[in-house]
PDB file of C-alpha atoms in Angstrom:
ATOM      1  CA  MET A   1       6.278 -62.991   0.069  1.00 96.00           C
ATOM      2  CA  LYS A   2       8.717 -65.756  -0.761  1.00 98.00           C
ATOM      3  CA  VAL A   3      10.557 -68.227   1.447  1.00 98.00           C
ATOM      4  CA  TYR A   4      13.356 -70.456   0.192  1.00 98.00           C
ATOM      5  CA  ILE A   5      14.362 -73.637   2.067  1.00 98.00           C
ATOM      6  CA  THR A   6      17.673 -75.292   1.188  1.00 98.00           C
ATOM      7  CA  ARG A   7      16.530 -78.866   1.890  1.00 96.00           C
ATOM      8  CA  LYS A   8      13.249 -80.653   2.454  1.00 95.00           C
ATOM      9  CA  ILE A   9      12.185 -80.221   6.078  1.00 96.00           C
ATOM     10  CA  GLN A  10       9.174 -81.542   7.969  1.00 96.00           C
ATOM     11  CA  SER A  11       5.936 -81.056   6.006  1.00 96.00           C
ATOM     12  CA  LYS A  12       4.121 -79.620   9.033  1.00 97.00           C
ATOM     13  CA  ALA A  13       6.403 -76.560   8.910  1.00 98.00           C
ATOM     14  CA  ILE A  14       6.018 -76.064   5.170  1.00 97.00           C
ATOM     15  CA  LYS A  15       2.238 -76.289   5.555  1.00 98.00           C
ATOM     16  CA  TYR A  16       2.413 -73.692   8.352  1.00 98.00           C
ATOM     17  CA  LEU A  17       4.333 -71.260   6.132  1.00 98.00           C
ATOM     18  CA  ARG A  18       1.832 -71.644   3.298  1.00 98.00           C
ATOM     19  CA  GLU A  19      -1.126 -71.273   5.641  1.00 98.00           C
ATOM     20  CA  ASN A  20       0.330 -67.916   6.604  1.00 98.00           C
ATOM     21  CA  GLY A  21       0.234 -66.734   3.011  1.00 97.00           C
ATOM     22  CA  LEU A  22       3.868 -67.345   2.065  1.00 98.00           C
ATOM     23  CA  THR A  23       5.112 -68.800  -1.199  1.00 98.00           C
ATOM     24  CA  VAL A  24       7.506 -71.631  -0.345  1.00 98.00           C
ATOM     25  CA  SER A  25      10.206 -73.094  -2.596  1.00 97.00           C
ATOM     26  CA  VAL A  26      12.393 -76.016  -1.524  1.00 97.00           C
ATOM     27  CA  TYR A  27      15.636 -77.357  -3.027  1.00 97.00           C
ATOM     28  CA  LYS A  28      14.584 -80.825  -4.064  1.00 95.00           C
ATOM     29  CA  GLU A  29      17.901 -82.711  -3.953  1.00 95.00           C
ATOM     30  CA  ASP A  30      18.670 -84.636  -0.753  1.00 92.00           C
ATOM     31  CA  LYS A  31      22.174 -83.197  -0.417  1.00 93.00           C
ATOM     32  CA  PRO A  32      23.781 -79.844   0.425  1.00 94.00           C
ATOM     33  CA  ILE A  33      22.773 -77.236  -2.114  1.00 97.00           C
ATOM     34  CA  PRO A  34      25.566 -76.122  -4.510  1.00 97.00           C
ATOM     35  CA  LYS A  35      26.492 -72.492  -4.015  1.00 96.00           C
ATOM     36  CA  ASN A  36      25.630 -71.438  -7.563  1.00 96.00           C
ATOM     37  CA  ILE A  37      22.084 -72.779  -7.183  1.00 97.00           C
ATOM     38  CA  LEU A  38      21.773 -71.185  -3.736  1.00 97.00           C
ATOM     39  CA  MET A  39      22.894 -67.824  -5.124  1.00 96.00           C
ATOM     40  CA  LYS A  40      20.358 -68.044  -7.951  1.00 95.00           C
ATOM     41  CA  ASN A  41      17.417 -68.951  -5.708  1.00 96.00           C
ATOM     42  CA  VAL A  42      17.927 -66.465  -2.871  1.00 96.00           C
ATOM     43  CA  LYS A  43      18.108 -63.361  -5.037  1.00 95.00           C
ATOM     44  CA  ASN A  44      14.508 -62.254  -4.592  1.00 95.00           C
ATOM     45  CA  VAL A  45      13.368 -64.074  -1.442  1.00 98.00           C
ATOM     46  CA  ASP A  46      12.014 -62.411   1.678  1.00 98.00           C
ATOM     47  CA  ALA A  47      13.222 -65.222   3.969  1.00 98.00           C
ATOM     48  CA  LEU A  48      15.746 -68.043   3.856  1.00 98.00           C
ATOM     49  CA  ILE A  49      15.709 -71.240   5.908  1.00 98.00           C
ATOM     50  CA  PRO A  50      19.170 -72.836   5.519  1.00 98.00           C
ATOM     51  CA  LEU A  51      20.691 -75.918   7.101  1.00 96.00           C
ATOM     52  CA  LEU A  52      23.964 -76.121   8.997  1.00 92.00           C
ATOM     53  CA  THR A  53      25.583 -77.563   5.857  1.00 92.00           C
ATOM     54  CA  ASP A  54      24.904 -74.357   3.913  1.00 96.00           C
ATOM     55  CA  LYS A  55      27.500 -71.598   4.077  1.00 96.00           C
ATOM     56  CA  ILE A  56      25.758 -68.251   4.107  1.00 98.00           C
ATOM     57  CA  ASP A  57      28.726 -65.925   3.595  1.00 97.00           C
ATOM     58  CA  LYS A  58      29.081 -62.312   2.437  1.00 97.00           C
ATOM     59  CA  GLU A  59      28.729 -63.277  -1.213  1.00 97.00           C
ATOM     60  CA  VAL A  60      25.424 -65.044  -0.605  1.00 97.00           C
ATOM     61  CA  ILE A  61      24.135 -62.250   1.631  1.00 97.00           C
ATOM     62  CA  ASP A  62      25.087 -59.577  -0.930  1.00 96.00           C
ATOM     63  CA  ASN A  63      23.088 -61.498  -3.535  1.00 95.00           C
ATOM     64  CA  MET A  64      19.891 -61.135  -1.493  1.00 96.00           C
ATOM     65  CA  ASN A  65      17.935 -58.137  -2.692  1.00 93.00           C
ATOM     66  CA  LYS A  66      15.189 -58.031  -0.060  1.00 95.00           C
ATOM     67  CA  CYS A  67      15.744 -60.805   2.483  1.00 98.00           C
ATOM     68  CA  LYS A  68      14.618 -59.872   5.988  1.00 98.00           C
ATOM     69  CA  ILE A  69      15.457 -63.059   7.898  1.00 98.00           C
ATOM     70  CA  ILE A  70      17.792 -66.048   7.769  1.00 98.00           C
ATOM     71  CA  ALA A  71      16.152 -68.657   9.996  1.00 98.00           C
ATOM     72  CA  CYS A  72      18.775 -71.347  10.543  1.00 97.00           C
ATOM     73  CA  TYR A  73      17.418 -74.871  11.002  1.00 97.00           C
ATOM     74  CA  ALA A  74      19.948 -75.647  13.755  1.00 93.00           C
ATOM     75  CA  VAL A  75      21.041 -74.455  17.160  1.00 90.00           C
ATOM     76  CA  GLY A  76      24.537 -73.711  15.824  1.00 88.00           C
ATOM     77  CA  TYR A  77      24.992 -70.867  13.348  1.00 93.00           C
ATOM     78  CA  GLU A  78      28.719 -70.841  12.561  1.00 91.00           C
ATOM     79  CA  ASN A  79      27.813 -71.369   8.903  1.00 94.00           C
ATOM     80  CA  ILE A  80      26.310 -67.872   8.739  1.00 97.00           C
ATOM     81  CA  ASP A  81      28.191 -64.557   8.691  1.00 97.00           C
ATOM     82  CA  VAL A  82      25.972 -63.132  11.415  1.00 97.00           C
ATOM     83  CA  LYS A  83      27.822 -59.828  11.753  1.00 96.00           C
ATOM     84  CA  TYR A  84      27.597 -59.106   8.048  1.00 97.00           C
ATOM     85  CA  ALA A  85      23.919 -60.084   7.969  1.00 97.00           C
ATOM     86  CA  LYS A  86      23.282 -57.586  10.751  1.00 96.00           C
ATOM     87  CA  ARG A  87      25.078 -54.882   8.780  1.00 96.00           C
ATOM     88  CA  LYS A  88      22.699 -55.619   5.905  1.00 96.00           C
ATOM     89  CA  ASN A  89      19.704 -55.420   8.297  1.00 97.00           C
ATOM     90  CA  ILE A  90      18.947 -59.139   8.014  1.00 98.00           C
ATOM     91  CA  ILE A  91      17.801 -60.897  11.190  1.00 98.00           C
ATOM     92  CA  VAL A  92      19.403 -64.270  11.955  1.00 98.00           C
ATOM     93  CA  THR A  93      17.625 -66.828  14.133  1.00 98.00           C
ATOM     94  CA  ASN A  94      18.392 -70.370  15.292  1.00 97.00           C
ATOM     95  CA  THR A  95      16.550 -73.227  17.025  1.00 96.00           C
ATOM     96  CA  PRO A  96      17.749 -73.510  20.639  1.00 93.00           C
ATOM     97  CA  ASP A  97      16.076 -75.565  23.393  1.00 91.00           C
ATOM     98  CA  VAL A  98      14.031 -77.835  21.108  1.00 94.00           C
ATOM     99  CA  LEU A  99      16.895 -80.283  20.481  1.00 93.00           C
ATOM    100  CA  THR A 100      18.279 -80.304  24.019  1.00 95.00           C
ATOM    101  CA  ASP A 101      16.777 -83.607  25.141  1.00 97.00           C
ATOM    102  CA  SER A 102      17.464 -85.480  21.909  1.00 97.00           C
ATOM    103  CA  THR A 103      21.140 -84.491  21.953  1.00 97.00           C
ATOM    104  CA  ALA A 104      21.527 -85.257  25.655  1.00 98.00           C
ATOM    105  CA  ASP A 105      19.914 -88.649  25.071  1.00 98.00           C
ATOM    106  CA  LEU A 106      22.443 -89.394  22.338  1.00 98.00           C
ATOM    107  CA  ALA A 107      25.349 -88.303  24.544  1.00 98.00           C
ATOM    108  CA  MET A 108      24.238 -90.844  27.136  1.00 98.00           C
ATOM    109  CA  ALA A 109      23.643 -93.488  24.467  1.00 98.00           C
ATOM    110  CA  LEU A 110      27.222 -93.023  23.254  1.00 98.00           C
ATOM    111  CA  ALA A 111      28.524 -93.104  26.835  1.00 98.00           C
ATOM    112  CA  LEU A 112      26.752 -96.419  27.438  1.00 98.00           C
ATOM    113  CA  ALA A 113      27.761 -97.878  24.076  1.00 98.00           C
ATOM    114  CA  CYS A 114      31.388 -97.031  24.809  1.00 98.00           C
ATOM    115  CA  SER A 115      31.456 -98.105  28.439  1.00 98.00           C
ATOM    116  CA  ARG A 116      29.710-101.429  27.769  1.00 98.00           C
ATOM    117  CA  ARG A 117      31.491-102.068  24.450  1.00 97.00           C
ATOM    118  CA  LEU A 118      28.256-102.677  22.576  1.00 97.00           C
ATOM    119  CA  PHE A 119      29.668-102.398  19.070  1.00 95.00           C
ATOM    120  CA  GLU A 120      32.568-104.703  19.882  1.00 96.00           C
ATOM    121  CA  SER A 121      29.991-107.135  21.270  1.00 97.00           C
ATOM    122  CA  ARG A 122      27.926-107.054  18.087  1.00 95.00           C
ATOM    123  CA  LYS A 123      31.032-107.579  15.943  1.00 95.00           C
ATOM    124  CA  LEU A 124      32.024-110.589  18.036  1.00 96.00           C
ATOM    125  CA  ILE A 125      28.633-112.123  17.295  1.00 96.00           C
ATOM    126  CA  ASP A 126      28.681-111.169  13.606  1.00 96.00           C
ATOM    127  CA  ASP A 127      32.141-112.738  13.250  1.00 96.00           C
ATOM    128  CA  GLY A 128      30.868-115.991  14.792  1.00 97.00           C
ATOM    129  CA  LYS A 129      33.326-115.752  17.691  1.00 96.00           C
ATOM    130  CA  PHE A 130      30.814-115.902  20.550  1.00 96.00           C
ATOM    131  CA  LYS A 131      31.221-119.529  21.654  1.00 94.00           C
ATOM    132  CA  HIS A 132      30.432-119.355  25.366  1.00 94.00           C
ATOM    133  CA  TRP A 133      30.139-117.030  28.345  1.00 94.00           C
ATOM    134  CA  LYS A 134      33.443-116.023  29.986  1.00 95.00           C
ATOM    135  CA  PRO A 135      34.161-114.085  33.188  1.00 96.00           C
ATOM    136  CA  ASP A 136      36.411-111.636  31.344  1.00 95.00           C
ATOM    137  CA  LEU A 137      34.495-111.299  28.077  1.00 96.00           C
ATOM    138  CA  LEU A 138      34.400-107.665  26.907  1.00 97.00           C
ATOM    139  CA  LEU A 139      34.559-106.103  30.347  1.00 97.00           C
ATOM    140  CA  GLY A 140      33.448-102.481  30.474  1.00 97.00           C
ATOM    141  CA  TYR A 141      32.631 -99.895  33.119  1.00 98.00           C
ATOM    142  CA  GLU A 142      29.530 -98.794  35.010  1.00 98.00           C
ATOM    143  CA  ILE A 143      28.507 -95.146  35.217  1.00 98.00           C
ATOM    144  CA  LYS A 144      27.500 -95.393  38.860  1.00 98.00           C
ATOM    145  CA  ASP A 145      30.026 -93.868  41.292  1.00 98.00           C
ATOM    146  CA  LYS A 146      32.153 -92.522  38.411  1.00 98.00           C
ATOM    147  CA  ILE A 147      33.008 -88.879  37.767  1.00 98.00           C
ATOM    148  CA  PHE A 148      31.099 -87.583  34.753  1.00 98.00           C
ATOM    149  CA  GLY A 149      32.718 -84.432  33.388  1.00 98.00           C
ATOM    150  CA  ILE A 150      30.612 -81.908  31.467  1.00 98.00           C
ATOM    151  CA  VAL A 151      32.517 -79.452  29.263  1.00 98.00           C
ATOM    152  CA  GLY A 152      30.093 -76.602  28.667  1.00 98.00           C
ATOM    153  CA  ALA A 153      27.229 -76.304  31.155  1.00 97.00           C
ATOM    154  CA  GLY A 154      24.608 -74.821  28.856  1.00 94.00           C
ATOM    155  CA  ARG A 155      21.218 -76.344  28.056  1.00 94.00           C
ATOM    156  CA  ILE A 156      22.501 -79.588  26.536  1.00 96.00           C
ATOM    157  CA  GLY A 157      25.364 -79.966  28.980  1.00 98.00           C
ATOM    158  CA  GLU A 158      22.973 -79.548  31.883  1.00 98.00           C
ATOM    159  CA  ALA A 159      20.503 -82.050  30.411  1.00 98.00           C
ATOM    160  CA  THR A 160      23.311 -84.586  29.934  1.00 98.00           C
ATOM    161  CA  ALA A 161      24.474 -84.008  33.504  1.00 98.00           C
ATOM    162  CA  LYS A 162      20.948 -84.753  34.773  1.00 98.00           C
ATOM    163  CA  ARG A 163      20.960 -88.067  32.964  1.00 98.00           C
ATOM    164  CA  ALA A 164      24.404 -89.024  34.253  1.00 98.00           C
ATOM    165  CA  TYR A 165      23.411 -88.046  37.796  1.00 98.00           C
ATOM    166  CA  ALA A 166      20.372 -90.325  37.513  1.00 98.00           C
ATOM    167  CA  PHE A 167      22.794 -93.172  36.780  1.00 98.00           C
ATOM    168  CA  GLY A 168      24.594 -92.429  40.033  1.00 98.00           C
ATOM    169  CA  ALA A 169      27.548 -90.452  38.701  1.00 98.00           C
ATOM    170  CA  LYS A 170      29.276 -87.557  40.425  1.00 98.00           C
ATOM    171  CA  ILE A 171      29.157 -84.424  38.238  1.00 98.00           C
ATOM    172  CA  PHE A 172      32.103 -82.153  37.527  1.00 98.00           C
ATOM    173  CA  TYR A 173      31.714 -79.332  35.025  1.00 98.00           C
ATOM    174  CA  TYR A 174      33.839 -76.772  33.216  1.00 98.00           C
ATOM    175  CA  SER A 175      32.100 -73.585  32.087  1.00 97.00           C
ATOM    176  CA  ARG A 176      32.688 -69.854  31.754  1.00 94.00           C
ATOM    177  CA  SER A 177      29.989 -69.211  34.354  1.00 95.00           C
ATOM    178  CA  VAL A 178      28.623 -70.948  37.422  1.00 97.00           C
ATOM    179  CA  ASN A 179      25.543 -73.128  36.872  1.00 97.00           C
ATOM    180  CA  MET A 180      23.779 -72.796  40.199  1.00 97.00           C
ATOM    181  CA  LYS A 181      20.957 -75.100  39.124  1.00 97.00           C
ATOM    182  CA  MET A 182      23.395 -77.942  38.454  1.00 98.00           C
ATOM    183  CA  GLU A 183      25.242 -77.295  41.693  1.00 98.00           C
ATOM    184  CA  LYS A 184      22.036 -77.262  43.738  1.00 98.00           C
ATOM    185  CA  GLU A 185      20.103 -80.099  42.084  1.00 98.00           C
ATOM    186  CA  LEU A 186      22.954 -82.367  40.945  1.00 98.00           C
ATOM    187  CA  LYS A 187      25.611 -81.470  43.528  1.00 98.00           C
ATOM    188  CA  ALA A 188      27.833 -80.586  40.564  1.00 98.00           C
ATOM    189  CA  LYS A 189      31.270 -79.108  41.133  1.00 98.00           C
ATOM    190  CA  LYS A 190      32.774 -76.432  38.878  1.00 98.00           C
ATOM    191  CA  VAL A 191      36.440 -77.139  38.106  1.00 98.00           C
ATOM    192  CA  SER A 192      39.115 -76.081  35.629  1.00 98.00           C
ATOM    193  CA  LEU A 193      39.303 -77.871  32.288  1.00 98.00           C
ATOM    194  CA  ASN A 194      42.552 -79.598  33.233  1.00 98.00           C
ATOM    195  CA  LYS A 195      41.129 -80.724  36.570  1.00 98.00           C
ATOM    196  CA  LEU A 196      38.062 -82.107  34.805  1.00 98.00           C
ATOM    197  CA  LEU A 197      40.126 -83.999  32.238  1.00 98.00           C
ATOM    198  CA  GLU A 198      42.497 -85.553  34.744  1.00 98.00           C
ATOM    199  CA  THR A 199      39.806 -86.669  37.187  1.00 98.00           C
ATOM    200  CA  SER A 200      36.786 -87.623  35.042  1.00 98.00           C
ATOM    201  CA  ASP A 201      35.952 -91.158  33.946  1.00 98.00           C
ATOM    202  CA  PHE A 202      33.463 -89.847  31.363  1.00 98.00           C
ATOM    203  CA  ILE A 203      33.939 -86.543  29.519  1.00 98.00           C
ATOM    204  CA  SER A 204      31.077 -85.123  27.448  1.00 98.00           C
ATOM    205  CA  LEU A 205      31.612 -82.059  25.245  1.00 98.00           C
ATOM    206  CA  HIS A 206      28.879 -79.424  24.948  1.00 97.00           C
ATOM    207  CA  VAL A 207      30.511 -76.155  23.875  1.00 96.00           C
ATOM    208  CA  PRO A 208      29.817 -74.182  20.667  1.00 92.00           C
ATOM    209  CA  SER A 209      32.292 -73.972  17.805  1.00 91.00           C
ATOM    210  CA  ASN A 210      34.272 -70.728  17.830  1.00 91.00           C
ATOM    211  CA  LYS A 211      37.843 -69.419  17.997  1.00 93.00           C
ATOM    212  CA  GLU A 212      38.062 -70.091  21.724  1.00 94.00           C
ATOM    213  CA  THR A 213      36.910 -73.721  21.483  1.00 96.00           C
ATOM    214  CA  TYR A 214      38.851 -74.751  18.357  1.00 97.00           C
ATOM    215  CA  HIS A 215      40.966 -77.782  19.398  1.00 98.00           C
ATOM    216  CA  LEU A 216      39.941 -77.238  23.004  1.00 98.00           C
ATOM    217  CA  ILE A 217      40.802 -80.917  23.409  1.00 98.00           C
ATOM    218  CA  ASN A 218      44.343 -81.248  22.110  1.00 97.00           C
ATOM    219  CA  LYS A 219      47.731 -82.904  22.434  1.00 96.00           C
ATOM    220  CA  ASP A 220      48.599 -81.005  25.598  1.00 96.00           C
ATOM    221  CA  ASN A 221      45.504 -81.904  27.615  1.00 96.00           C
ATOM    222  CA  LEU A 222      44.661 -85.330  26.166  1.00 97.00           C
ATOM    223  CA  LYS A 223      47.665 -86.627  28.071  1.00 96.00           C
ATOM    224  CA  LEU A 224      45.840 -85.744  31.297  1.00 97.00           C
ATOM    225  CA  LEU A 225      43.141 -88.360  30.716  1.00 97.00           C
ATOM    226  CA  LYS A 226      42.875 -91.511  32.780  1.00 96.00           C
ATOM    227  CA  PRO A 227      43.578 -94.804  30.942  1.00 95.00           C
ATOM    228  CA  ASN A 228      39.901 -95.738  31.530  1.00 96.00           C
ATOM    229  CA  ALA A 229      38.566 -92.361  30.321  1.00 98.00           C
ATOM    230  CA  ILE A 230      35.692 -92.226  27.831  1.00 98.00           C
ATOM    231  CA  LEU A 231      35.308 -89.103  25.666  1.00 98.00           C
ATOM    232  CA  ILE A 232      31.951 -88.190  24.101  1.00 98.00           C
ATOM    233  CA  ASN A 233      31.452 -85.455  21.495  1.00 98.00           C
ATOM    234  CA  THR A 234      27.969 -84.463  20.326  1.00 98.00           C
ATOM    235  CA  ALA A 235      28.848 -80.770  19.961  1.00 96.00           C
ATOM    236  CA  ARG A 236      31.135 -79.842  17.039  1.00 95.00           C
ATOM    237  CA  GLY A 237      33.973 -81.810  15.485  1.00 96.00           C
ATOM    238  CA  ASN A 238      36.671 -79.137  15.518  1.00 96.00           C
ATOM    239  CA  ILE A 239      36.555 -78.907  19.309  1.00 97.00           C
ATOM    240  CA  VAL A 240      38.797 -82.001  19.264  1.00 98.00           C
ATOM    241  CA  ASP A 241      42.124 -82.338  17.455  1.00 98.00           C
ATOM    242  CA  GLU A 242      41.283 -85.605  15.698  1.00 97.00           C
ATOM    243  CA  ASN A 243      44.862 -86.401  14.659  1.00 97.00           C
ATOM    244  CA  GLU A 244      46.013 -86.275  18.257  1.00 97.00           C
ATOM    245  CA  LEU A 245      42.936 -88.150  19.458  1.00 97.00           C
ATOM    246  CA  VAL A 246      43.725 -91.020  17.090  1.00 97.00           C
ATOM    247  CA  LYS A 247      47.288 -91.187  18.397  1.00 95.00           C
ATOM    248  CA  PHE A 248      46.100 -91.474  21.998  1.00 95.00           C
ATOM    249  CA  LEU A 249      43.534 -94.140  21.093  1.00 95.00           C
ATOM    250  CA  LYS A 250      46.097 -96.227  19.194  1.00 94.00           C
ATOM    251  CA  LYS A 251      48.496 -96.079  22.122  1.00 92.00           C
ATOM    252  CA  GLY A 252      45.773 -97.279  24.501  1.00 91.00           C
ATOM    253  CA  LYS A 253      45.977 -94.141  26.612  1.00 93.00           C
ATOM    254  CA  MET A 254      42.192 -93.909  26.933  1.00 95.00           C
ATOM    255  CA  PHE A 255      39.399 -96.471  27.048  1.00 97.00           C
ATOM    256  CA  SER A 256      36.988 -95.358  24.342  1.00 97.00           C
ATOM    257  CA  VAL A 257      35.520 -92.512  22.313  1.00 98.00           C
ATOM    258  CA  GLY A 258      31.969 -91.858  21.130  1.00 98.00           C
ATOM    259  CA  LEU A 259      31.619 -89.336  18.292  1.00 98.00           C
ATOM    260  CA  ASP A 260      28.594 -87.875  16.550  1.00 98.00           C
ATOM    261  CA  VAL A 261      30.522 -85.005  14.938  1.00 97.00           C
ATOM    262  CA  TYR A 262      33.852 -84.765  13.113  1.00 97.00           C
ATOM    263  CA  GLU A 263      36.556 -82.210  12.503  1.00 96.00           C
ATOM    264  CA  HIS A 264      36.239 -82.376   8.711  1.00 95.00           C
ATOM    265  CA  GLU A 265      32.630 -83.521   8.499  1.00 92.00           C
ATOM    266  CA  PRO A 266      31.305 -85.390   6.585  1.00 92.00           C
ATOM    267  CA  LYS A 267      34.798 -86.809   6.065  1.00 95.00           C
ATOM    268  CA  ILE A 268      35.796 -89.058   8.965  1.00 96.00           C
ATOM    269  CA  HIS A 269      39.432 -89.671   9.898  1.00 96.00           C
ATOM    270  CA  HIS A 270      40.307 -93.003   8.274  1.00 95.00           C
ATOM    271  CA  GLU A 271      42.016 -94.297  11.423  1.00 96.00           C
ATOM    272  CA  LEU A 272      38.835 -93.796  13.476  1.00 97.00           C
ATOM    273  CA  LEU A 273      37.079 -96.237  11.167  1.00 95.00           C
ATOM    274  CA  LYS A 274      39.612 -98.947  11.988  1.00 94.00           C
ATOM    275  CA  LEU A 275      39.748 -98.684  15.769  1.00 95.00           C
ATOM    276  CA  LYS A 276      37.707-101.082  17.921  1.00 93.00           C
ATOM    277  CA  ASN A 277      37.286 -98.706  20.838  1.00 94.00           C
ATOM    278  CA  VAL A 278      35.466 -96.018  18.845  1.00 97.00           C
ATOM    279  CA  VAL A 279      31.694 -95.617  18.486  1.00 98.00           C
ATOM    280  CA  LEU A 280      30.666 -93.468  15.522  1.00 98.00           C
ATOM    281  CA  ALA A 281      27.336 -91.876  14.593  1.00 98.00           C
ATOM    282  CA  PRO A 282      26.485 -89.731  11.520  1.00 97.00           C
ATOM    283  CA  HIS A 283      25.612 -86.428  13.266  1.00 96.00           C
ATOM    284  CA  ILE A 284      22.245 -87.606  14.609  1.00 97.00           C
ATOM    285  CA  GLY A 285      22.138 -85.625  17.859  1.00 96.00           C
ATOM    286  CA  SER A 286      18.817 -83.995  17.010  1.00 94.00           C
ATOM    287  CA  ALA A 287      17.541 -86.875  14.863  1.00 96.00           C
ATOM    288  CA  THR A 288      14.266 -87.604  16.596  1.00 97.00           C
ATOM    289  CA  VAL A 289      10.809 -87.018  15.173  1.00 96.00           C
ATOM    290  CA  GLU A 290      10.048 -84.678  18.059  1.00 97.00           C
ATOM    291  CA  ALA A 291      13.223 -82.571  17.818  1.00 96.00           C
ATOM    292  CA  ARG A 292      13.374 -82.194  14.036  1.00 97.00           C
ATOM    293  CA  THR A 293       9.691 -81.262  13.847  1.00 97.00           C
ATOM    294  CA  ALA A 294      10.157 -78.695  16.609  1.00 97.00           C
ATOM    295  CA  MET A 295      13.232 -77.287  14.829  1.00 97.00           C
ATOM    296  CA  ALA A 296      11.325 -76.904  11.562  1.00 98.00           C
ATOM    297  CA  MET A 297       8.369 -75.275  13.287  1.00 98.00           C
ATOM    298  CA  LEU A 298      10.528 -72.858  15.278  1.00 98.00           C
ATOM    299  CA  ALA A 299      12.405 -71.769  12.150  1.00 98.00           C
ATOM    300  CA  SER A 300       9.066 -71.288  10.367  1.00 98.00           C
ATOM    301  CA  ARG A 301       7.530 -69.345  13.245  1.00 98.00           C
ATOM    302  CA  ASN A 302      10.551 -67.044  13.243  1.00 98.00           C
ATOM    303  CA  VAL A 303      10.011 -66.395   9.535  1.00 98.00           C
ATOM    304  CA  VAL A 304       6.286 -65.684   9.900  1.00 98.00           C
ATOM    305  CA  SER A 305       6.872 -63.419  12.890  1.00 98.00           C
ATOM    306  CA  VAL A 306       9.518 -61.292  11.185  1.00 98.00           C
ATOM    307  CA  LEU A 307       7.699 -61.047   7.852  1.00 98.00           C
ATOM    308  CA  ASN A 308       4.604 -59.871   9.734  1.00 97.00           C
ATOM    309  CA  GLY A 309       6.627 -57.031  11.230  1.00 97.00           C
ATOM    310  CA  LYS A 310       6.999 -58.627  14.648  1.00 98.00           C
ATOM    311  CA  LYS A 311      10.075 -59.532  16.682  1.00 97.00           C
ATOM    312  CA  PRO A 312      11.883 -62.853  16.014  1.00 98.00           C
ATOM    313  CA  ILE A 313      11.253 -65.585  18.563  1.00 98.00           C
ATOM    314  CA  THR A 314      14.849 -66.824  18.895  1.00 97.00           C
ATOM    315  CA  PRO A 315      17.234 -64.211  17.471  1.00 97.00           C
ATOM    316  CA  VAL A 316      20.950 -64.962  17.446  1.00 94.00           C
TER     317      VAL A 316
END
């Protein structure tokens, strides 16, 4: 049986697939696979392991003659037409849980980089402008005793809340359901989105990308933010209306923003590149050796399980 992988992933996972008797082919270019090449190579495969950058739409799915599983190498799966895959009796899986800690770590790293103005500090040094210590040089904010707002209290949101609580922050959260674990262990308080935005000093986004969350942060509710508010997004870029975000940043209506994802990724709004109070990262939320290896192995285990006639481990 054949498995096609749309980009080189960790060798441990490829070895695992081959040890289980599967023939593995990998797209060798280190860039998103062109659709025409994808279409050609998935025609006769039994399993596909795509990345989030690969759009697996109806046309691609219809071109698969015998595929039994699409094992997405990501926790998000908005790039896959899941409903249509189900109609064609193709199982879709993702990689939840294994990237929780790495993404939560990055959310806190961005929060600290923004609040302590680390990139502005480095630029000051690089520009040769650090001449002596001053009482008011690049003043930032501490996390202790601040309100840390979590938008989306799932696995990653909860993990980020734990980290913020350890820094001494008070936790507010906005979620469709009550997170009793957060409320019990972190003394977290569930509030409305508007209440969270108008009261929080730090706001960290952890919701999936869908119709309900598109531009969840927009012109109407950005105006609720405190002037010292710091917004962190390690979820999906289109949750935030970037055009409106830029306007608020330029007017000084918020303190700082830390972004790992972008509305039109990989394209980044040109104004964000110019602003001093913005910390940018190239979608590295799960970019740790531990997380990426675990993602590759989980996707591979899903493939092996399904092709052996067993249930998928993490079905969507």
